[in-house]
CSV table of C-alpha atoms in Angstrom, one decimal:
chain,number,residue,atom,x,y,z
T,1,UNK,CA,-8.4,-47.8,1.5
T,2,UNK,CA,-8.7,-50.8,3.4
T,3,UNK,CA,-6.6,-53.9,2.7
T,4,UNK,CA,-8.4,-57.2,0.4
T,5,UNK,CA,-8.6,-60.2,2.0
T,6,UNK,CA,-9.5,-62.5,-0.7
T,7,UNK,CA,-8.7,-65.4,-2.4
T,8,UNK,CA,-7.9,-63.7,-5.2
T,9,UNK,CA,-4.9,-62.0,-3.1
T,10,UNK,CA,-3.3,-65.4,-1.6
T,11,UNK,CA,-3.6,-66.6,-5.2
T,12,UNK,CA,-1.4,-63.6,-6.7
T,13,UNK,CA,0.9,-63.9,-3.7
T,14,UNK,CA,1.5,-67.7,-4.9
T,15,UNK,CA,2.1,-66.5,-8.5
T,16,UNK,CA,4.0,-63.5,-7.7
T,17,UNK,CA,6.9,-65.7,-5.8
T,18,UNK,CA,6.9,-68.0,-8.5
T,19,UNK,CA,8.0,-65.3,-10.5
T,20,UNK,CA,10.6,-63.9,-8.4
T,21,UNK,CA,8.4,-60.9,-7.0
T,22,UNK,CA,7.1,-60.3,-3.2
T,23,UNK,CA,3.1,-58.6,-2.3
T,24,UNK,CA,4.0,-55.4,-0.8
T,25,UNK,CA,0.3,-54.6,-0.1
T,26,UNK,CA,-3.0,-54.5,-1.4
T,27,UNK,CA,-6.2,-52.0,-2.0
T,28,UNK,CA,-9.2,-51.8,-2.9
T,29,UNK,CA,-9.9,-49.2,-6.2
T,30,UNK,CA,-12.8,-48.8,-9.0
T,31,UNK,CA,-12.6,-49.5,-12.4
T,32,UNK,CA,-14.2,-47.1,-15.2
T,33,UNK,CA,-18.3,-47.9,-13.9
T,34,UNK,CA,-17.2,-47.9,-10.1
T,35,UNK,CA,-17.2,-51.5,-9.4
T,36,UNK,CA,-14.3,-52.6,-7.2
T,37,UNK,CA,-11.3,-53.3,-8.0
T,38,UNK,CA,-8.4,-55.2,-6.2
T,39,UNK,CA,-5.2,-52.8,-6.5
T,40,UNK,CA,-1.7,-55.0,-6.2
T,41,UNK,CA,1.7,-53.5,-5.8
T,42,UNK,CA,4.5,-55.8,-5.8
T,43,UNK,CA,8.1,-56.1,-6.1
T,44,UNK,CA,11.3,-57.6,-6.9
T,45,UNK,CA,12.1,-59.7,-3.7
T,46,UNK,CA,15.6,-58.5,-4.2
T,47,UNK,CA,14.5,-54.8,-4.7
T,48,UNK,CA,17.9,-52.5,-4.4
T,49,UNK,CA,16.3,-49.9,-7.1
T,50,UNK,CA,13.2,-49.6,-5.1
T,51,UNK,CA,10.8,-50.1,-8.0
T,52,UNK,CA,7.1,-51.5,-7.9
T,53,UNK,CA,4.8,-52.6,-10.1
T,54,UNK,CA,1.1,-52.1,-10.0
T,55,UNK,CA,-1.4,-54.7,-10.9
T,56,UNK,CA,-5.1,-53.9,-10.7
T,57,UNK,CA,-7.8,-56.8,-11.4
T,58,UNK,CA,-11.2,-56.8,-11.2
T,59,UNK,CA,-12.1,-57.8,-7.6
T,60,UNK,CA,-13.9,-60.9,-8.5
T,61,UNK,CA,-11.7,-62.2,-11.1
T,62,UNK,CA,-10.3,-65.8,-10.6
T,63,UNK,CA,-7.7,-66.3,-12.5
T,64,UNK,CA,-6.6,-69.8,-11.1
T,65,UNK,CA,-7.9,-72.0,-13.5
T,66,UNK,CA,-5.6,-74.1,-16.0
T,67,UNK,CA,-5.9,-71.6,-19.1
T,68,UNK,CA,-5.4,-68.5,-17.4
T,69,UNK,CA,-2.8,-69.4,-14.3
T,70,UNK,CA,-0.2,-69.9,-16.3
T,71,UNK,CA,-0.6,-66.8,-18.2
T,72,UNK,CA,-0.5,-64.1,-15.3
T,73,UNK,CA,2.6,-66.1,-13.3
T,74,UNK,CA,4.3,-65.7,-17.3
T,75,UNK,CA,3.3,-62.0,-17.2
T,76,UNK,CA,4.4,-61.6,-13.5
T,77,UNK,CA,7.6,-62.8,-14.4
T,78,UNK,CA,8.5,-60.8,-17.1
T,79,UNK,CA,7.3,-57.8,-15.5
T,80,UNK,CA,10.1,-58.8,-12.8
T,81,UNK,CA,12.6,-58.4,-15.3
T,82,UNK,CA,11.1,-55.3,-17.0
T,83,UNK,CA,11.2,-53.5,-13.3
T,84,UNK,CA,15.2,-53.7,-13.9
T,85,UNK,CA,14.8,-51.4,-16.4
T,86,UNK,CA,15.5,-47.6,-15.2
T,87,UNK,CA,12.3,-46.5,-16.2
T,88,UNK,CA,9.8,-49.6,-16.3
T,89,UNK,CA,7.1,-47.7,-18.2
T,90,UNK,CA,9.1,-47.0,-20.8
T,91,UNK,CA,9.3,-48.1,-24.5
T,92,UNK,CA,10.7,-47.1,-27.7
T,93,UNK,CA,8.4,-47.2,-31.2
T,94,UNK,CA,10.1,-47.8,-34.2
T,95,UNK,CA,9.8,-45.0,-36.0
T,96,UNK,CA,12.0,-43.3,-32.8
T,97,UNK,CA,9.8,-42.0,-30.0
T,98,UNK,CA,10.8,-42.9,-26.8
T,99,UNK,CA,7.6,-42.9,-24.4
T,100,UNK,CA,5.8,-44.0,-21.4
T,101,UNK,CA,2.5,-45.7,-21.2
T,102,UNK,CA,0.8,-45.1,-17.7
T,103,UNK,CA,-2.1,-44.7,-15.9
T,104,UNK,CA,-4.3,-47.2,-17.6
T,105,UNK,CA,-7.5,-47.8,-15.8
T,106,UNK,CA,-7.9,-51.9,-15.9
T,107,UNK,CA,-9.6,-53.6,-16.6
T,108,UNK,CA,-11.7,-52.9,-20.1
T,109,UNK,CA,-15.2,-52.2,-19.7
T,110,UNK,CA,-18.2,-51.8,-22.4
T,111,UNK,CA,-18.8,-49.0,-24.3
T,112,UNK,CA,-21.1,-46.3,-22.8
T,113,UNK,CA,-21.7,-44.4,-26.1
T,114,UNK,CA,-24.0,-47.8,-27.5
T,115,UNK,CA,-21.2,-49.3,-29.7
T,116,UNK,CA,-20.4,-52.5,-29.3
T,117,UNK,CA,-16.4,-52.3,-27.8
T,118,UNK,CA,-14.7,-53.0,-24.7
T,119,UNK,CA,-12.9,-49.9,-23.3
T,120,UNK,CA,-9.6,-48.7,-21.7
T,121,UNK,CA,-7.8,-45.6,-21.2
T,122,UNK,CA,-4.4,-44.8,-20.5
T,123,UNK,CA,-1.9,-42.3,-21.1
T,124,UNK,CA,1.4,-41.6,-23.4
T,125,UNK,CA,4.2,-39.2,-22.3
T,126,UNK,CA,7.3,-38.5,-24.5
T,127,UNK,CA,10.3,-39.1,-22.7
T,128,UNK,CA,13.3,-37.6,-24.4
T,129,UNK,CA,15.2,-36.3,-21.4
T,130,UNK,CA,13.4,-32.9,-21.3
T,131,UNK,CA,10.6,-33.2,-18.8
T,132,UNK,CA,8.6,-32.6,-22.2
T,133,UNK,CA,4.9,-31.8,-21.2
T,134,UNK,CA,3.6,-33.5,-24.9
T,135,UNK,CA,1.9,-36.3,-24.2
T,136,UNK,CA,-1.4,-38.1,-25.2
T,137,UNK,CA,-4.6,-39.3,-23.6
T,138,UNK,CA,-6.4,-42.5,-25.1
T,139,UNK,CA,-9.2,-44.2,-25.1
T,140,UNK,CA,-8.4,-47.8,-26.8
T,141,UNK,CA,-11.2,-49.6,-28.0
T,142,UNK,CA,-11.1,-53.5,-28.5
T,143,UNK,CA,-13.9,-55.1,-31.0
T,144,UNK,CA,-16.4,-57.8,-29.6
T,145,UNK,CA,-14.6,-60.1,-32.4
T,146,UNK,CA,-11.1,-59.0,-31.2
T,147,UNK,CA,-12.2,-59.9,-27.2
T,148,UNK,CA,-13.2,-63.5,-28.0
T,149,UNK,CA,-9.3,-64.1,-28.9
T,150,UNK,CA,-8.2,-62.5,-25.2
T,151,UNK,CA,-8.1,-64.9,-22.0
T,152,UNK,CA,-9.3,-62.1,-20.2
T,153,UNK,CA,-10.1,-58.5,-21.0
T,154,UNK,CA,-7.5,-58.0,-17.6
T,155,UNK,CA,-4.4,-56.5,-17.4
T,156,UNK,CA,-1.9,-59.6,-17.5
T,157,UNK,CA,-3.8,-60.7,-20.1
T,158,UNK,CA,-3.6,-57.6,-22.3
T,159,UNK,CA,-1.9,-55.5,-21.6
T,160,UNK,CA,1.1,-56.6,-24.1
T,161,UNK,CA,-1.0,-56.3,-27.0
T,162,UNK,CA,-2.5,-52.8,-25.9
T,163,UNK,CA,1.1,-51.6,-25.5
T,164,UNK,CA,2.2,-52.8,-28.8
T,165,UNK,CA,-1.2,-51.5,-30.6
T,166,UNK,CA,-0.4,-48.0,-29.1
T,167,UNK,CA,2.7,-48.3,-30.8
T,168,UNK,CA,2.0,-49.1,-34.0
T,169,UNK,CA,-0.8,-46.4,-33.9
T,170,UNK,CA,2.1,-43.8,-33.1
T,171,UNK,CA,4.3,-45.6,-35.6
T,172,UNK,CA,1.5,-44.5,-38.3
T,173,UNK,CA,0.8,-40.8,-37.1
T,174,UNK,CA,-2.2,-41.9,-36.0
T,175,UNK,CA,-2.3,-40.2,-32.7
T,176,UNK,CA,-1.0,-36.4,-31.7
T,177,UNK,CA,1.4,-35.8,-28.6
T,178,UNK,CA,0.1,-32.3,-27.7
T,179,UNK,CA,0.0,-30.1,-24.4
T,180,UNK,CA,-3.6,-30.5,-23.6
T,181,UNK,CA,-6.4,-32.1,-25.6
T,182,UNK,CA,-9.1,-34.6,-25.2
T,183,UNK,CA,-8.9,-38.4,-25.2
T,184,UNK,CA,-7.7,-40.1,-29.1
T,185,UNK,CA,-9.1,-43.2,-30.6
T,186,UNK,CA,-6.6,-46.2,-30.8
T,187,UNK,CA,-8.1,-49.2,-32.4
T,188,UNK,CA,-7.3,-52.8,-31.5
T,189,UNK,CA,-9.2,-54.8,-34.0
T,190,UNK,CA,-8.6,-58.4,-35.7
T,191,UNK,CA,-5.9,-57.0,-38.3
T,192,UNK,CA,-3.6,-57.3,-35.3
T,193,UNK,CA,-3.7,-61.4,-34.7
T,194,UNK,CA,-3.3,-64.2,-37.5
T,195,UNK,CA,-5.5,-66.8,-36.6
T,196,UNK,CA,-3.7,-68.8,-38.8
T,197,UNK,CA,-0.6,-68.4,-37.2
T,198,UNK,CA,-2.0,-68.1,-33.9
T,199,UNK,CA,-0.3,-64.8,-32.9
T,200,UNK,CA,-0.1,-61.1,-32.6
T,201,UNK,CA,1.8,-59.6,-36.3
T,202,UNK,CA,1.9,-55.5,-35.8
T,203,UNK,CA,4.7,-54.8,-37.8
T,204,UNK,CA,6.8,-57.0,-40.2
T,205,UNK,CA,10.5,-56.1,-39.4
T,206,UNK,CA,14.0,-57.2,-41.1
T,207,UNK,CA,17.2,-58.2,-38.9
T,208,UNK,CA,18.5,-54.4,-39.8
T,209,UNK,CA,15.2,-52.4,-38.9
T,210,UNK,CA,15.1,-54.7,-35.4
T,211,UNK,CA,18.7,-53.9,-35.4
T,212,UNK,CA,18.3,-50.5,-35.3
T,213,UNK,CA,14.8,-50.6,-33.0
T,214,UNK,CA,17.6,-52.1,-30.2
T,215,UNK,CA,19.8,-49.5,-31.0
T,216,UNK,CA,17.5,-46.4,-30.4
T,217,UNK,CA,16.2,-48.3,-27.0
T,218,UNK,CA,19.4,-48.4,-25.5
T,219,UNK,CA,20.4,-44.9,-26.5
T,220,UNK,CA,16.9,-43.7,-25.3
T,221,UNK,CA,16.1,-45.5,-22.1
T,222,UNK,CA,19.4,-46.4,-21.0
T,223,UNK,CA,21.8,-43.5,-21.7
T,224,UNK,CA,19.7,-40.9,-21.4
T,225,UNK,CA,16.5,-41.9,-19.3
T,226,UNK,CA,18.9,-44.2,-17.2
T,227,UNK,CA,22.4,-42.8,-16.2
T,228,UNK,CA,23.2,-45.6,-18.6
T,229,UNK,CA,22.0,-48.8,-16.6
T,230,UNK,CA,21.2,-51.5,-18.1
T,231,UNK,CA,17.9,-52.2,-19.9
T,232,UNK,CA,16.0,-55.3,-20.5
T,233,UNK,CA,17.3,-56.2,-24.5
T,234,UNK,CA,15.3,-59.7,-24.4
T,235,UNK,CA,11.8,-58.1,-24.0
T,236,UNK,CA,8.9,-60.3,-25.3
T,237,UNK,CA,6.9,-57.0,-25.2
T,238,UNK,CA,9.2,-55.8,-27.8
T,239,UNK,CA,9.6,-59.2,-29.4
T,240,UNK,CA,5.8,-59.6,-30.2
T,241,UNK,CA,5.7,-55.7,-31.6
T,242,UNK,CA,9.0,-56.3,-33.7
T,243,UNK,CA,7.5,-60.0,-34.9
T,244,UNK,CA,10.1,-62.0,-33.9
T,245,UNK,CA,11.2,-63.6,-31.3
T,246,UNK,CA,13.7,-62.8,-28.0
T,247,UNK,CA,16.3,-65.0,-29.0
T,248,UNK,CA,17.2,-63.0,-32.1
T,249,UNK,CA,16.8,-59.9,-30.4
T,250,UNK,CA,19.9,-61.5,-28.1
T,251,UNK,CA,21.3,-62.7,-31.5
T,252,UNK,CA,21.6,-59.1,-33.0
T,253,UNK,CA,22.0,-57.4,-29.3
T,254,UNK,CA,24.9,-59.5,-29.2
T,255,UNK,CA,26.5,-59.0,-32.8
T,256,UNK,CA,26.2,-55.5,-32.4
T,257,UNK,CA,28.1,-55.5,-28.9
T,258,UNK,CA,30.7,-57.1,-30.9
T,259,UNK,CA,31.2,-53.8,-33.1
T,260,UNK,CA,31.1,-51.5,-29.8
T,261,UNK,CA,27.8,-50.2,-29.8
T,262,UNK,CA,26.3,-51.9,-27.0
T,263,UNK,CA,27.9,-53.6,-23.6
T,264,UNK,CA,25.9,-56.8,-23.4
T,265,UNK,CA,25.6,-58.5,-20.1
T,266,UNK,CA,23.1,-61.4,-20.4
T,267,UNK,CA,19.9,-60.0,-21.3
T,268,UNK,CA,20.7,-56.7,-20.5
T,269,UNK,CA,23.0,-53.8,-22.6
T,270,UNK,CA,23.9,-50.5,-22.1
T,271,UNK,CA,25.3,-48.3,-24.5
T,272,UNK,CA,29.2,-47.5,-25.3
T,273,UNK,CA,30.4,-44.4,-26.3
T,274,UNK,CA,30.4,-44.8,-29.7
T,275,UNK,CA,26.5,-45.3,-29.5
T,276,UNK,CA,25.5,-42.7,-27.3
T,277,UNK,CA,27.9,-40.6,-29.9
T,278,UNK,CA,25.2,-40.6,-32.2
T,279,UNK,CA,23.0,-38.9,-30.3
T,280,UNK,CA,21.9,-35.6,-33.0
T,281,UNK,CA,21.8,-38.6,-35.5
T,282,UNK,CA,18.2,-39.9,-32.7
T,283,UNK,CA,17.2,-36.6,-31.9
T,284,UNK,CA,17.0,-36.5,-35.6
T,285,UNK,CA,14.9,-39.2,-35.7
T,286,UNK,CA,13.0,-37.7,-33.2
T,287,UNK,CA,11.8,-34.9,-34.3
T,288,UNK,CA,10.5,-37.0,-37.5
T,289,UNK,CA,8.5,-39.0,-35.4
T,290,UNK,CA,6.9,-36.6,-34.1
T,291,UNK,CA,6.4,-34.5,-37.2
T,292,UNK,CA,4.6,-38.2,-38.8
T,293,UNK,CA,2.0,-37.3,-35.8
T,294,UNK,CA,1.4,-33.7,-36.4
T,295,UNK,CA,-2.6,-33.6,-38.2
T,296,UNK,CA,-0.9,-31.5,-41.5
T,297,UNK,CA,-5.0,-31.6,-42.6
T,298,UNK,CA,-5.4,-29.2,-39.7
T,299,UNK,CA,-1.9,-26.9,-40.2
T,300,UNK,CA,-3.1,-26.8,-43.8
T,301,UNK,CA,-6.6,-25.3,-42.6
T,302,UNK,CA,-5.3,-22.8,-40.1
T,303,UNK,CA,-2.9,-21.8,-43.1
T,304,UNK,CA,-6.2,-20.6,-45.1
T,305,UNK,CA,-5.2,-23.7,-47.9
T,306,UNK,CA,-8.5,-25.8,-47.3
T,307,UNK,CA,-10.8,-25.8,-50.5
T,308,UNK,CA,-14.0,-25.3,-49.1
């Protein structure tokens, strides 16, 4: 594909070293209609691991204005710290799946089956250290009410709340991590933001249930996605889906390094021993999860116990 020269590529270049990260290159793609799309992969400018992230935008989009600048150099910048993790694209849900969200074709685009929603699909894979083929393909549909809220329906500006709302829809067996199988609904509606309180709310957590949430992403994505490198504890991502904030995530991160669980350096832990000793303990918890996202309607069916 040949290389964008735009201004929409100087301006992520300014906004990518502001947040610690270097342009490796850029490309041209297509979003969901075929309209072009500018295709960004950067990188830490001090990039031992070798990881990159991909931003796509719509080619067009200009996001250097004073409400939305800010924004993507914020997003930029945490992604910088996220590609430290061992496995970027991964996250944890609190009921205890660990998984990865990839392949999402930005940005969202309107409905072509006549309702009114803004589009985007993705994909979920578990990742429990098994090369497990279960996974998930969605289609994530965001209400005409629910867009007016978003900056931009682009990935800096989204993606967060997506991530979190595929979560939650996990979290409440909502969707099925299967072999094969066609593309599952996951709603992001209003219920998701106070606009009272200005925010995001998906879950309302305790200190012991976020306690725990920390515990199961170390032992997952560290010790055994990552050889036991460190992972990103601080993670507004995680922050925003948790409802609270990354300073108490660091609070309890830190309290809990003081019983041996984790090894705390800065924002970043790694598990001890005694954590990754409780390992049938989260593959446990595991295999609950993903029983919660098992349709028991349809088991009950092919078991010959509908009343029809």
């Amino acid at each position: 594909m040949t290389a964008l020269k735009t201004n929409l590529t100087d301006a992520i270049g300014i906004a990518a070293s502001q947040a610690g990260l270097k342009l490796i290159s850029t490309t041209e793609g297509k979003d969901f209609h075929g309209a072009p799309t500018a295709i960004f992969e950067l990188a830490p400018t001090a990039n031992e691991a070798g990881r990159t992230l991909k931003l796509e935008l719509s080619e067009h989009f200009d996001f250097n204005k004073p409400d939305l600048l800010p924004a993507m150099t914020q997003h930029l910048a945490e992604e910088a710290k996220r590609l430290r993790n061992p496995l970027p694209d991964a996250y944890v849900t609190l009921e205890g799946l660990p998984v990865s969200l990839r392949n999402f074709q930005w940005p969202f685009h309107r409905s072509t089956s006549g309702s009114d929603t803004y589009i985007v699909h993705g994909e979920i894979h578990l990742e429990d250290g098994t090369n497990s083929p279960l996974h998930a393909k969605i289609s994530a549909s965001m209400t005409v009410t629910f867009a007016e809220i978003v900056p931009a329906p682009e990935q800096p500006y989204a993606e967060t709340f997506l991530y979190n709302a595929v979560r939650k829809t996990l979290d409440q067996g909502q969707l099925e991590l299967v072999k094969s199988g066609n593309r599952q609904p996951v709603p992001v509606t209003t219920r998701y933001y106070s606009r009272w309180q200005k925010k995001f709310i998906f879950t309302e957590t305790d200190d012991a249930a976020r306690l725990e949430y920390l515990l199961l992403k170390t032992y997952w994505l560290s010790g055994v996605l990552g050889a036991n490198q460190p992972i990103w504890i601080a993670d507004p991502r995680d922050a925003q889906y948790l409802n609270t904030t990354e300073a108490d995530l660091l609070r309890m991160a830190a309290d809990e390094a003081g019983q041996g669980l984790l090894a705390l350096t800065g924002e970043y832990a790694a598990p001890t021993p005694l954590l990754l000793a409780r390992a049938e303990q989260f593959r446990e918890r595991l295999d609950k999860a993903l029983a919660i996202t098992k349709p028991t309607f349809n088991e009950e069916m092919r078991a010959g116990h509908a009343n029809m």
